[in-house]
C-alpha cells in the first residue's frame, strides 16, 4: 500500500542531477549513405554540443562521438542558431563542415574512422581546420545552415533522390566550396547586422583571405533554407524583413546558378509571396518544381509549385493535403525540416494539431498514412538515409519516451532507436507523470489549450482531504508550443507531489494562424488571462487555490512576472531569464532577430510607447506582493541581465521576499549540469518556503530580502 504523505513532501528517485543528465536531446540529424549524423548536448561538459554518427546496418556498434572537448558545435546566427553542420560523401570517407561556438568560425573535418562496404579501418584524421577568417570582434561573423553543392561536372543527381540521400559512390564527387547563411555584426550595436548567402572555399583559403568568400545572395534582412535543385542549376531560399517575424510574412525566392569556376546567382525571381503568408520550409520536387510549407489558408500545409522563368507574378500553387492541421512550425532556427521528399516520389511529413504525427504523403492523391510507432511527437528534424527506397530518420518522443533518434523503414513500417546507448540512464518509468490534455474556455468563450500532469508517485499518496498544489509552466517564444513528451523537469515536481500544467496560451503554435494571432498587440494580456483561466479550471477540479505557482523562461518569464503584477492568482513565481522592460527591450537591449518582434506583440513603436511602459513588470513592481525567484544567465544576449537588475533596483526598498540567482557562463537557457541542478533545487526550495513543504533533501529557499 502507498504511504500517505502530504503533497510536496513525497520522496522521489528523480533528483535534479537526473534531470540535468537527461538533457541530451539529439538534434539536426543528417543522412549520408549508410550513416546518420547528429548533434547532441553534453551538460556535464560545460554544456557543449558534440557531433555523433552511427551506421544503419545491424551490428555496426554504438554511436561514435566525433569531436571531443572543448569542441562545441553550435551556431549563434539570430542568437538561437540553427543547423550548424553538414556532411558530404567522398570515396575515402566523409567530409564534414561545422560551426564552432567559441569563435563562430566554420571548420572542416575529416573523421578518423572510415567505413568501407566490408570493413572498418582507422586512420589518423587531421584536426579540424578553419575555413573562415577570424572576426574583428568576438563572434562578429557567424554562419548557419551550410550545404556543399556538387560541381556540375559529375552530372545531375537523380530526379527522385532527395537532399541528404547519397548512394554508394562509384565516382569521386567534386566540391569546391560550402554555401551557407552568413551573419555580419558591424559594430557593438546588436541591430547593426547584415546577412547574406555566401560561398566559402573548402581549401581553407578564406581563413586568411576574407576576399575569397563570395556573396551569392543578399537583399532581405533575414535568410533561411538555401536549397540547390537536383540538376544543380537553381538555388531556392526564404527571406523576410523587419518588422515581420518568419511566422508573419516570408518570401520564397529562386535564382539561376551561373556555370563557371566561381558560381554566381542570376535571374532572381519571386516564386511565392503574399502579405500575411508564412513560408517555413522549401525543398525541390524536381529540377523545375518546388515543395514548400505555407499558411495562405491559415494552416501550414505543403504546396507544390513550378518555378517561373522570370520575375513574373507567382504561379498558382497546389495544396497537396489541405487540412486544418500544421505540417510545419515557427521558424526559430534555420535548418528545420518538417517534411522531405522520399526516393519513391512520396513525402515524409510531420503533421497535426497540438501534437505532431509522422506520415507518408502521396503528392498526387493527397493520401496521408501515418507510421506506426509509439512516439506521439515528431519534431521538425527529419532526414533520409540509406539506399533506395531510403530510411526516414527523425527526432521523436512520447510521454513515456525521451526525445530520441528514430529510424523508420517507410515500406516495411518497422522502426528502431539509433542512439540507444546514450539513452540508457533514464528515470524510472513508473515515476513519470501521466499527462491529460485539456481545452478550457475563457470568459469570452475562446478555447485555451493545456496539458495537465497531476501529482504521481507509485509509492506515495496524499491524505484524502488535502488538495494538490500546482505549478503552471509557461513556454517561451511566445510563438512556441509545449509538446506532450517525457520531461524529467516535470517529473521532478510531479513525483514529489506537485502538479504541473503546461499552458499553450493564445499565441502558441499548433492551432493555426488565428490562434497564433490572438496575441497580436495583446502580449501581457491574453497570455496572462489564459494562464489564469487554466489555474481557475484546476481549482474547480480540485487544486488548492492557495498553493498555485507560475514559472517560465524568456517570454514565459515575462508572462510569469506579468501575472504577479496583474493578478492575485499565484502565490509565487519562478521567473527565468525574462523580458521585464518592453521599452528597454525595444530600444537596443536585445538581439537583431527579435528587436522588432514587439511591433506585432505590443504595437507600433514609438506610437504605442505608453502601452510598452504600462505593461512592463519593471514599471509595476508596486503591484507585486507575491514572493518570486529570479534566475538569469550572465552571458544572455537575448534577455540580458540588465533587465533583471533594473527590476530588482525598483523593489530594493520594498519588503518583498525574493531571491536572485545569476549564473556565469550561461546564455539564454541553461545548458551546464551544475546550473540546471542549482536552478531546480532553488525552485523547489521556493515552493517549500511558500507552500510549507517540510523536506529533508531540499532546504527552503533563503530570500535575499
PDB file of N, CA, C and O in Angstrom, residues 175-200:
ATOM      1  N   UNK A 175      33.715  18.917 -55.077  1.00  0.00           N
ATOM      2  CA  UNK A 175      33.193  20.040 -54.308  1.00  0.00           C
ATOM      3  C   UNK A 175      34.262  21.124 -54.279  1.00  0.00           C
ATOM      4  O   UNK A 175      35.451  20.827 -54.152  1.00  0.00           O
ATOM      5  N   UNK A 176      33.837  22.370 -54.385  1.00  0.00           N
ATOM      6  CA  UNK A 176      34.842  23.437 -54.286  1.00  0.00           C
ATOM      7  C   UNK A 176      34.546  24.410 -53.149  1.00  0.00           C
ATOM      8  O   UNK A 176      35.445  25.063 -52.647  1.00  0.00           O
ATOM      9  N   UNK A 177      33.286  24.504 -52.710  1.00  0.00           N
ATOM     10  CA  UNK A 177      33.005  25.431 -51.624  1.00  0.00           C
ATOM     11  C   UNK A 177      31.751  25.000 -50.865  1.00  0.00           C
ATOM     12  O   UNK A 177      30.992  24.137 -51.301  1.00  0.00           O
ATOM     13  N   UNK A 178      31.569  25.611 -49.713  1.00  0.00           N
ATOM     14  CA  UNK A 178      30.389  25.386 -48.900  1.00  0.00           C
ATOM     15  C   UNK A 178      29.541  26.655 -48.949  1.00  0.00           C
ATOM     16  O   UNK A 178      30.066  27.765 -48.844  1.00  0.00           O
ATOM     17  N   UNK A 179      28.249  26.510 -49.152  1.00  0.00           N
ATOM     18  CA  UNK A 179      27.328  27.645 -49.191  1.00  0.00           C
ATOM     19  C   UNK A 179      26.551  27.677 -47.880  1.00  0.00           C
ATOM     20  O   UNK A 179      26.132  26.629 -47.355  1.00  0.00           O
ATOM     21  N   UNK A 180      26.342  28.852 -47.357  1.00  0.00           N
ATOM     22  CA  UNK A 180      25.642  28.964 -46.080  1.00  0.00           C
ATOM     23  C   UNK A 180      25.142  30.391 -45.894  1.00  0.00           C
ATOM     24  O   UNK A 180      25.465  31.299 -46.671  1.00  0.00           O
ATOM     25  N   UNK A 181      24.371  30.593 -44.837  1.00  0.00           N
ATOM     26  CA  UNK A 181      23.936  31.930 -44.436  1.00  0.00           C
ATOM     27  C   UNK A 181      25.015  32.512 -43.526  1.00  0.00           C
ATOM     28  O   UNK A 181      25.452  31.868 -42.575  1.00  0.00           O
ATOM     29  N   UNK A 182      25.442  33.733 -43.840  1.00  0.00           N
ATOM     30  CA  UNK A 182      26.432  34.424 -43.018  1.00  0.00           C
ATOM     31  C   UNK A 182      25.774  35.635 -42.364  1.00  0.00           C
ATOM     32  O   UNK A 182      24.999  36.343 -42.999  1.00  0.00           O
ATOM     33  N   UNK A 183      26.097  35.848 -41.097  1.00  0.00           N
ATOM     34  CA  UNK A 183      25.608  36.998 -40.351  1.00  0.00           C
ATOM     35  C   UNK A 183      26.811  37.847 -39.955  1.00  0.00           C
ATOM     36  O   UNK A 183      27.748  37.352 -39.328  1.00  0.00           O
ATOM     37  N   UNK A 184      26.781  39.117 -40.306  1.00  0.00           N
ATOM     38  CA  UNK A 184      27.904  40.025 -40.049  1.00  0.00           C
ATOM     39  C   UNK A 184      27.470  41.083 -39.043  1.00  0.00           C
ATOM     40  O   UNK A 184      26.474  41.790 -39.260  1.00  0.00           O
ATOM     41  N   UNK A 185      28.199  41.181 -37.937  1.00  0.00           N
ATOM     42  CA  UNK A 185      27.960  42.214 -36.924  1.00  0.00           C
ATOM     43  C   UNK A 185      28.958  43.339 -37.164  1.00  0.00           C
ATOM     44  O   UNK A 185      30.167  43.163 -36.995  1.00  0.00           O
ATOM     45  N   UNK A 186      28.443  44.507 -37.561  1.00  0.00           N
ATOM     46  CA  UNK A 186      29.309  45.598 -37.998  1.00  0.00           C
ATOM     47  C   UNK A 186      29.801  46.479 -36.856  1.00  0.00           C
ATOM     48  O   UNK A 186      30.770  47.232 -37.029  1.00  0.00           O
ATOM     49  N   UNK A 187      29.126  46.429 -35.711  1.00  0.00           N
ATOM     50  CA  UNK A 187      29.520  47.259 -34.566  1.00  0.00           C
ATOM     51  C   UNK A 187      28.997  46.598 -33.295  1.00  0.00           C
ATOM     52  O   UNK A 187      28.434  45.504 -33.336  1.00  0.00           O
ATOM     53  N   UNK A 188      29.144  47.272 -32.182  1.00  0.00           N
ATOM     54  CA  UNK A 188      28.636  46.745 -30.921  1.00  0.00           C
ATOM     55  C   UNK A 188      27.122  46.899 -30.786  1.00  0.00           C
ATOM     56  O   UNK A 188      26.522  46.338 -29.872  1.00  0.00           O
ATOM     57  N   UNK A 189      26.505  47.675 -31.657  1.00  0.00           N
ATOM     58  CA  UNK A 189      25.051  47.795 -31.683  1.00  0.00           C
ATOM     59  C   UNK A 189      24.480  46.439 -32.114  1.00  0.00           C
ATOM     60  O   UNK A 189      24.775  45.952 -33.205  1.00  0.00           O
ATOM     61  N   UNK A 190      23.665  45.780 -31.266  1.00  0.00           N
ATOM     62  CA  UNK A 190      23.193  44.433 -31.611  1.00  0.00           C
ATOM     63  C   UNK A 190      22.298  44.374 -32.838  1.00  0.00           C
ATOM     64  O   UNK A 190      22.054  43.293 -33.371  1.00  0.00           O
ATOM     65  N   UNK A 191      21.797  45.530 -33.298  1.00  0.00           N
ATOM     66  CA  UNK A 191      20.950  45.536 -34.500  1.00  0.00           C
ATOM     67  C   UNK A 191      21.703  45.987 -35.749  1.00  0.00           C
ATOM     68  O   UNK A 191      21.114  46.051 -36.827  1.00  0.00           O
ATOM     69  N   UNK A 192      22.988  46.292 -35.616  1.00  0.00           N
ATOM     70  CA  UNK A 192      23.805  46.693 -36.764  1.00  0.00           C
ATOM     71  C   UNK A 192      24.351  45.429 -37.423  1.00  0.00           C
ATOM     72  O   UNK A 192      25.526  45.095 -37.316  1.00  0.00           O
ATOM     73  N   UNK A 193      23.447  44.725 -38.095  1.00  0.00           N
ATOM     74  CA  UNK A 193      23.715  43.374 -38.591  1.00  0.00           C
ATOM     75  C   UNK A 193      23.238  43.260 -40.027  1.00  0.00           C
ATOM     76  O   UNK A 193      22.227  43.861 -40.411  1.00  0.00           O
ATOM     77  N   UNK A 194      23.959  42.503 -40.833  1.00  0.00           N
ATOM     78  CA  UNK A 194      23.501  42.160 -42.179  1.00  0.00           C
ATOM     79  C   UNK A 194      23.687  40.657 -42.390  1.00  0.00           C
ATOM     80  O   UNK A 194      24.490  40.018 -41.710  1.00  0.00           O
ATOM     81  N   UNK A 195      22.925  40.125 -43.340  1.00  0.00           N
ATOM     82  CA  UNK A 195      23.010  38.692 -43.636  1.00  0.00           C
ATOM     83  C   UNK A 195      23.030  38.486 -45.136  1.00  0.00           C
ATOM     84  O   UNK A 195      22.434  39.247 -45.892  1.00  0.00           O
ATOM     85  N   UNK A 196      23.713  37.440 -45.547  1.00  0.00           N
ATOM     86  CA  UNK A 196      23.752  37.069 -46.954  1.00  0.00           C
ATOM     87  C   UNK A 196      24.005  35.573 -47.060  1.00  0.00           C
ATOM     88  O   UNK A 196      24.281  34.901 -46.066  1.00  0.00           O
ATOM     89  N   UNK A 197      23.853  35.048 -48.247  1.00  0.00           N
ATOM     90  CA  UNK A 197      24.235  33.669 -48.536  1.00  0.00           C
ATOM     91  C   UNK A 197      25.564  33.736 -49.272  1.00  0.00           C
ATOM     92  O   UNK A 197      25.687  34.454 -50.275  1.00  0.00           O
ATOM     93  N   UNK A 198      26.550  33.022 -48.758  1.00  0.00           N
ATOM     94  CA  UNK A 198      27.911  33.139 -49.278  1.00  0.00           C
ATOM     95  C   UNK A 198      28.446  31.776 -49.679  1.00  0.00           C
ATOM     96  O   UNK A 198      27.947  30.729 -49.250  1.00  0.00           O
ATOM     97  N   UNK A 199      29.483  31.814 -50.502  1.00  0.00           N
ATOM     98  CA  UNK A 199      30.231  30.617 -50.891  1.00  0.00           C
ATOM     99  C   UNK A 199      31.620  30.721 -50.273  1.00  0.00           C
ATOM    100  O   UNK A 199      32.336  31.700 -50.498  1.00  0.00           O
ATOM    101  N   UNK A 200      32.007  29.720 -49.504  1.00  0.00           N
ATOM    102  CA  UNK A 200      33.280  29.710 -48.794  1.00  0.00           C
ATOM    103  C   UNK A 200      34.131  28.582 -49.347  1.00  0.00           C
ATOM    104  O   UNK A 200      33.707  27.415 -49.358  1.00  0.00           O
TER     105      UNK A 200
END
